[in-house]
Short mmCIF file of C-alpha atoms in Angstrom, two decimals:
data_model
loop_
_atom_site.label_atom_id
_atom_site.label_comp_id
_atom_site.label_asym_id
_atom_site.label_seq_id
_atom_site.Cartn_x
_atom_site.Cartn_y
_atom_site.Cartn_z
CA UNK A 17 11.42 -42.99 16.82
CA UNK A 18 14.30 -40.92 15.40
CA UNK A 19 15.13 -43.53 12.79
CA UNK A 20 11.63 -43.99 11.71
CA UNK A 21 11.21 -40.24 11.46
CA UNK A 22 14.29 -40.22 9.20
CA UNK A 23 13.02 -42.73 6.91
CA UNK A 24 9.81 -41.35 6.74
CA UNK A 25 11.38 -37.97 5.78
CA UNK A 26 13.67 -39.50 3.05
CA UNK A 27 10.51 -41.32 1.64
CA UNK A 28 8.74 -37.99 1.40
CA UNK A 29 11.95 -36.46 -0.50
CA UNK A 30 11.77 -39.52 -2.93
CA UNK A 31 8.13 -38.87 -3.41
CA UNK A 32 9.09 -35.21 -4.28
CA UNK A 33 11.99 -36.33 -6.70
CA UNK A 34 9.58 -38.85 -8.29
CA UNK A 35 7.17 -36.16 -9.01
CA UNK A 36 9.87 -33.74 -10.28
CA UNK A 37 11.01 -36.73 -12.75
CA UNK A 38 7.49 -36.91 -14.37
CA UNK A 39 7.63 -33.01 -14.93
CA UNK A 40 11.04 -32.91 -16.15
CA UNK A 41 10.51 -35.85 -18.47
CA UNK A 42 7.66 -34.21 -20.12
CA UNK A 43 9.58 -30.65 -20.11
CA UNK A 44 12.59 -32.48 -21.71
CA UNK A 45 10.57 -34.24 -24.44
CA UNK A 46 9.13 -30.99 -25.25
CA UNK A 47 12.39 -29.35 -25.25
CA UNK A 48 13.65 -31.88 -27.62
CA UNK A 49 10.73 -31.30 -29.99
CA UNK A 50 11.22 -27.61 -30.02
CA UNK A 51 15.13 -28.13 -30.73
CA UNK A 52 14.42 -30.49 -33.64
CA UNK A 53 11.73 -28.10 -34.94
CA UNK A 54 14.05 -25.06 -34.66
CA UNK A 55 16.84 -27.00 -36.30
CA UNK A 56 14.67 -27.72 -39.32
CA UNK A 57 13.59 -24.13 -39.44
CA UNK A 58 17.07 -22.93 -39.18
CA UNK A 59 18.34 -25.20 -42.12
CA UNK A 60 15.41 -23.88 -44.24
CA UNK A 61 16.33 -20.31 -43.40
CA UNK A 62 13.29 -19.63 -41.57
CA UNK A 63 14.84 -18.75 -38.37
CA UNK A 64 18.28 -17.31 -37.62
CA UNK A 65 21.18 -18.85 -35.60
CA UNK A 66 20.32 -17.12 -32.57
CA UNK A 67 17.11 -18.76 -32.14
CA UNK A 68 18.60 -22.07 -33.01
CA UNK A 69 20.99 -21.75 -30.46
CA UNK A 70 18.34 -20.72 -27.87
CA UNK A 71 16.50 -23.89 -28.58
CA UNK A 72 19.58 -26.07 -28.18
CA UNK A 73 20.44 -24.18 -24.88
CA UNK A 74 16.89 -24.63 -23.49
CA UNK A 75 17.22 -28.40 -24.33
CA UNK A 76 20.73 -28.46 -22.50
CA UNK A 77 19.33 -26.83 -19.45
CA UNK A 78 16.43 -29.23 -19.37
CA UNK A 79 18.90 -32.17 -19.69
CA UNK A 80 20.91 -30.87 -16.67
CA UNK A 81 17.93 -30.48 -14.58
CA UNK A 82 16.77 -33.74 -15.14
CA UNK A 83 20.18 -35.46 -14.49
CA UNK A 84 20.43 -33.54 -11.21
CA UNK A 85 17.24 -34.72 -10.18
CA UNK A 86 18.15 -38.37 -11.15
CA UNK A 87 21.38 -37.99 -8.98
CA UNK A 88 19.22 -36.85 -6.02
CA UNK A 89 16.91 -39.91 -6.41
CA UNK A 90 19.95 -42.08 -6.31
CA UNK A 91 21.14 -40.66 -2.97
CA UNK A 92 17.64 -41.03 -1.45
CA UNK A 93 17.34 -44.59 -2.65
CA UNK A 94 20.80 -45.41 -1.25
CA UNK A 95 20.00 -43.68 1.93
CA UNK A 96 16.86 -45.68 2.32
CA UNK A 97 18.72 -48.92 1.59
CA UNK A 98 20.96 -48.21 4.37
CA UNK A 99 18.33 -47.42 6.76
CA UNK A 100 16.46 -50.70 5.65
CA UNK A 101 19.58 -52.88 6.67
CA UNK A 102 20.92 -53.06 3.29
CA UNK A 103 17.70 -54.24 1.51
CA UNK A 104 16.78 -52.26 -1.53
CA UNK A 105 13.81 -50.02 -1.41
CA UNK A 106 11.29 -49.72 -4.32
CA UNK A 107 9.29 -46.45 -4.11
CA UNK A 108 7.78 -45.19 -7.17
CA UNK A 109 4.91 -43.04 -5.79
CA UNK A 110 4.93 -39.66 -7.33
CA UNK A 111 1.87 -38.25 -5.77
CA UNK A 112 1.41 -36.92 -2.22
CA UNK A 113 -1.70 -38.62 -0.61
CA UNK A 114 -3.74 -35.84 0.74
CA UNK A 115 -3.80 -35.70 4.58
CA UNK A 116 -5.75 -33.54 6.64
CA UNK A 117 -4.63 -32.16 10.13
CA UNK A 118 -7.20 -31.82 13.19
CA UNK A 119 -7.91 -28.15 13.58
CA UNK A 120 -8.44 -28.69 17.33
CA UNK A 121 -4.92 -28.22 18.79
CA UNK A 122 -5.80 -28.87 22.50
CA UNK A 123 -6.96 -32.38 21.83
CA UNK A 124 -3.65 -33.06 19.79
CA UNK A 125 -1.16 -31.70 22.29
CA UNK A 126 -2.62 -33.56 24.97
CA UNK A 127 -1.90 -37.04 23.28
CA UNK A 128 1.42 -35.58 21.96
CA UNK A 129 2.52 -34.69 25.41
CA UNK A 130 1.72 -38.41 26.72
CA UNK A 131 3.52 -39.93 23.74
CA UNK A 132 6.75 -37.62 24.12
CA UNK A 133 9.47 -40.13 25.28
CA UNK A 134 11.49 -36.86 26.84
CA UNK A 135 8.57 -35.65 28.65
CA UNK A 136 7.54 -39.11 29.87
CA UNK A 137 11.13 -39.72 31.13
CA UNK A 138 11.04 -36.35 32.95
CA UNK A 139 7.95 -37.31 34.63
CA UNK A 140 9.37 -40.61 35.75
CA UNK A 141 12.51 -38.70 37.09
CA UNK A 142 10.45 -36.43 38.67
CA UNK A 143 8.28 -39.19 40.51
CA UNK A 144 11.44 -40.92 41.64
CA UNK A 145 13.15 -37.94 42.84
CA UNK A 146 9.98 -36.89 45.07
CA UNK A 147 9.69 -40.33 46.61
CA UNK A 148 13.44 -40.33 47.30
CA UNK A 149 13.07 -36.83 48.91
CA UNK A 150 10.22 -38.15 51.19
CA UNK A 151 12.61 -41.00 52.22
CA UNK A 152 15.40 -38.86 52.82
CA UNK A 153 13.24 -36.39 54.77
CA UNK A 154 11.75 -39.26 56.84
CA UNK A 155 15.58 -40.59 57.75
CA UNK A 156 16.23 -37.02 58.83
CA UNK A 157 13.74 -36.74 61.48
CA UNK A 158 14.61 -37.48 65.19
CA UNK A 159 13.38 -40.88 66.58
CA UNK A 160 11.82 -41.11 69.68
CA UNK A 161 11.99 -44.46 71.87
CA UNK A 162 9.80 -45.46 74.96
CA UNK A 163 9.74 -48.55 76.90
CA UNK A 164 10.02 -50.36 80.36
CA UNK A 165 13.49 -51.10 81.83
CA UNK A 166 14.57 -53.16 84.85
CA UNK A 167 17.98 -53.25 86.02
CA UNK A 168 19.48 -55.15 88.94
CA UNK A 169 22.61 -54.15 90.82
CA UNK A 170 24.04 -56.04 93.83
CA UNK A 171 21.58 -55.32 96.72
CA UNK A 172 19.34 -53.02 94.58
CA UNK A 173 16.85 -53.43 91.68
CA UNK A 174 15.51 -50.42 89.57
CA UNK A 175 12.46 -50.63 87.54
CA UNK A 176 10.40 -47.94 85.56
CA UNK A 177 9.58 -46.17 82.03
CA UNK A 178 12.67 -45.17 79.83
CA UNK A 179 12.44 -42.38 77.12
CA UNK A 180 14.94 -41.82 74.50
CA UNK A 181 15.70 -39.78 71.48
CA UNK A 182 18.01 -40.49 68.44
CA UNK A 183 19.27 -37.53 66.51
CA UNK A 184 20.26 -37.95 62.92
CA UNK A 185 23.74 -37.66 61.58
CA UNK A 186 24.56 -34.07 60.05
CA UNK A 187 25.16 -35.73 56.66
CA UNK A 188 21.53 -36.54 56.44
CA UNK A 189 20.46 -32.89 56.47
CA UNK A 190 22.97 -32.25 53.59
CA UNK A 191 21.62 -35.22 51.80
CA UNK A 192 17.99 -33.75 52.16
CA UNK A 193 18.96 -30.39 50.90
CA UNK A 194 20.72 -32.10 47.70
CA UNK A 195 17.48 -34.32 47.14
CA UNK A 196 15.27 -31.06 47.34
CA UNK A 197 17.63 -29.10 44.91
CA UNK A 198 17.51 -32.28 42.45
CA UNK A 199 13.66 -32.39 42.63
CA UNK A 200 13.47 -28.67 41.99
CA UNK A 201 15.79 -28.95 39.10
CA UNK A 202 14.00 -31.66 37.43
CA UNK A 203 10.75 -29.61 37.84
CA UNK A 204 12.18 -26.59 36.14
CA UNK A 205 13.63 -28.74 33.31
CA UNK A 206 10.13 -30.27 32.77
CA UNK A 207 8.25 -27.07 32.84
CA UNK A 208 10.85 -25.66 30.11
CA UNK A 209 10.64 -29.03 28.04
CA UNK A 210 6.79 -28.82 28.19
CA UNK A 211 6.72 -25.25 27.08
CA UNK A 212 9.43 -25.87 24.41
CA UNK A 213 7.51 -28.78 22.99
CA UNK A 214 4.02 -26.97 23.14
CA UNK A 215 5.52 -23.94 21.25
CA UNK A 216 7.08 -26.17 18.64
CA UNK A 217 4.04 -28.25 17.89
CA UNK A 218 1.81 -25.21 17.96
CA UNK A 219 4.04 -23.46 15.15
CA UNK A 220 3.98 -26.83 13.48
CA UNK A 221 0.24 -27.32 13.53
CA UNK A 222 -0.65 -23.69 12.57
CA UNK A 223 1.73 -24.06 9.47
CA UNK A 224 0.13 -27.26 8.42
CA UNK A 225 -3.30 -25.71 8.66
CA UNK A 226 -2.26 -22.81 6.47
CA UNK A 227 -0.44 -25.06 3.95
CA UNK A 228 -3.43 -27.12 3.59
CA UNK A 229 -5.64 -24.10 2.59
CA UNK A 230 -2.71 -22.82 0.19
CA UNK A 231 -2.44 -26.11 -1.51
CA UNK A 232 -6.14 -26.40 -2.24
CA UNK A 233 -6.33 -22.76 -3.51
CA UNK A 234 -3.36 -23.47 -5.76
CA UNK A 235 -4.66 -26.58 -7.31
CA UNK A 236 -7.99 -25.17 -8.03
CA UNK A 237 -6.40 -22.25 -10.00
CA UNK A 238 -3.54 -24.29 -11.62
CA UNK A 239 -6.20 -26.31 -13.36
CA UNK A 240 -7.41 -23.27 -15.23
CA UNK A 241 -3.99 -21.89 -16.05
CA UNK A 242 -2.39 -24.68 -18.28
CA UNK A 243 -2.03 -22.97 -21.69
CA UNK A 244 0.89 -25.40 -22.77
CA UNK A 245 -1.11 -26.33 -25.87
CA UNK A 246 -1.90 -22.87 -27.20
CA UNK A 247 1.64 -21.84 -26.62
CA UNK A 248 3.05 -24.73 -28.56
CA UNK A 249 0.72 -23.71 -31.19
CA UNK A 250 1.76 -20.34 -31.27
CA UNK A 251 5.38 -21.19 -31.14
CA UNK A 252 5.10 -23.64 -34.09
CA UNK A 253 3.36 -21.12 -36.25
CA UNK A 254 5.92 -18.45 -35.48
CA UNK A 255 3.40 -16.05 -33.68
CA UNK A 256 5.64 -15.76 -30.75
CA UNK A 257 9.46 -15.87 -30.14
CA UNK A 258 11.14 -18.81 -28.01
CA UNK A 259 11.98 -16.29 -25.42
CA UNK A 260 8.33 -15.35 -25.11
CA UNK A 261 7.34 -19.05 -24.99
CA UNK A 262 9.64 -19.93 -22.23
CA UNK A 263 8.56 -16.82 -20.22
CA UNK A 264 5.01 -17.71 -20.58
CA UNK A 265 5.58 -21.19 -19.65
CA UNK A 266 7.79 -20.27 -16.59
CA UNK A 267 4.61 -18.97 -14.89
CA UNK A 268 2.88 -22.16 -14.98
CA UNK A 269 5.89 -24.33 -14.23
CA UNK A 270 6.55 -22.11 -11.25
CA UNK A 271 3.25 -22.58 -9.88
CA UNK A 272 3.44 -26.33 -10.38
CA UNK A 273 6.66 -26.25 -8.18
CA UNK A 274 5.18 -24.17 -5.59
CA UNK A 275 2.22 -26.81 -5.15
CA UNK A 276 4.84 -29.63 -5.20
CA UNK A 277 6.96 -27.78 -2.60
CA UNK A 278 4.09 -27.17 -0.43
CA UNK A 279 2.78 -30.55 -0.54
CA UNK A 280 6.38 -31.91 0.47
CA UNK A 281 6.47 -29.28 3.40
CA UNK A 282 3.04 -30.35 4.57
CA UNK A 283 3.95 -34.00 4.50
CA UNK A 284 7.17 -33.56 6.18
CA UNK A 285 5.23 -31.43 9.19
CA UNK A 286 2.77 -34.09 9.32
CA UNK A 287 5.37 -36.87 9.66
CA UNK A 288 6.86 -34.91 12.75
CA UNK A 289 3.29 -34.32 14.33
CA UNK A 290 2.15 -37.97 13.91
CA UNK A 291 5.34 -39.48 15.58
CA UNK A 292 3.54 -38.32 18.87
CA UNK A 293 0.28 -39.73 17.97
#
């Protein structure tokens, strides 16, 4: 289960990196066009050297971001190949498939508890310990015997009922105390683990519900906020400076990244939740 979750989380990270690659490719091409345009305008004396250097620096920054993301993609692919037994993994997805989380937590947690290996192991240990405790308890009780006995001695014969009692060894009592203590300890451990598991999944479930709503709201407003075309025209016409252009662009880019980050986080949470379903 742990290896499967690790592989899933790495796949999620790779989808995220693929999405960033598409974003960076578009932004890098845009930065190249701006740098080329500013170089021509600088050569013609239309802009000064400071603006020209800003355009080149913007291009350099975008190249660095794109290269950094490519290195991250390479590491993720190498990790997935290792987890896949050395076989190369091909994953080009760049969009997170929308997934919904059941809002009814009680139904979810009931299934999750049943499918949790740790809780099932503790339940098994508890059952075994309780049975062992009953066995030790039975062996620690006095044993009574009754029967008919006949004994002959020279010149005499004895007949009659016989009653006897066998007392258990003292060590059996110590064994019973130990077994009871062990059962009690397992019971406490099981209760603690159940509470920890419940609280952990409750927090993740609640966070997933909030992320779903946040992503939907962001996407609805993001579609209306893309003014890249207008900004490009204004920059080309010299109506705004490069600094103003980059500043205005940063709002939309930041929102894009927030959506992508939220989708990645939601996918990671769902991966954790689904391992118990």
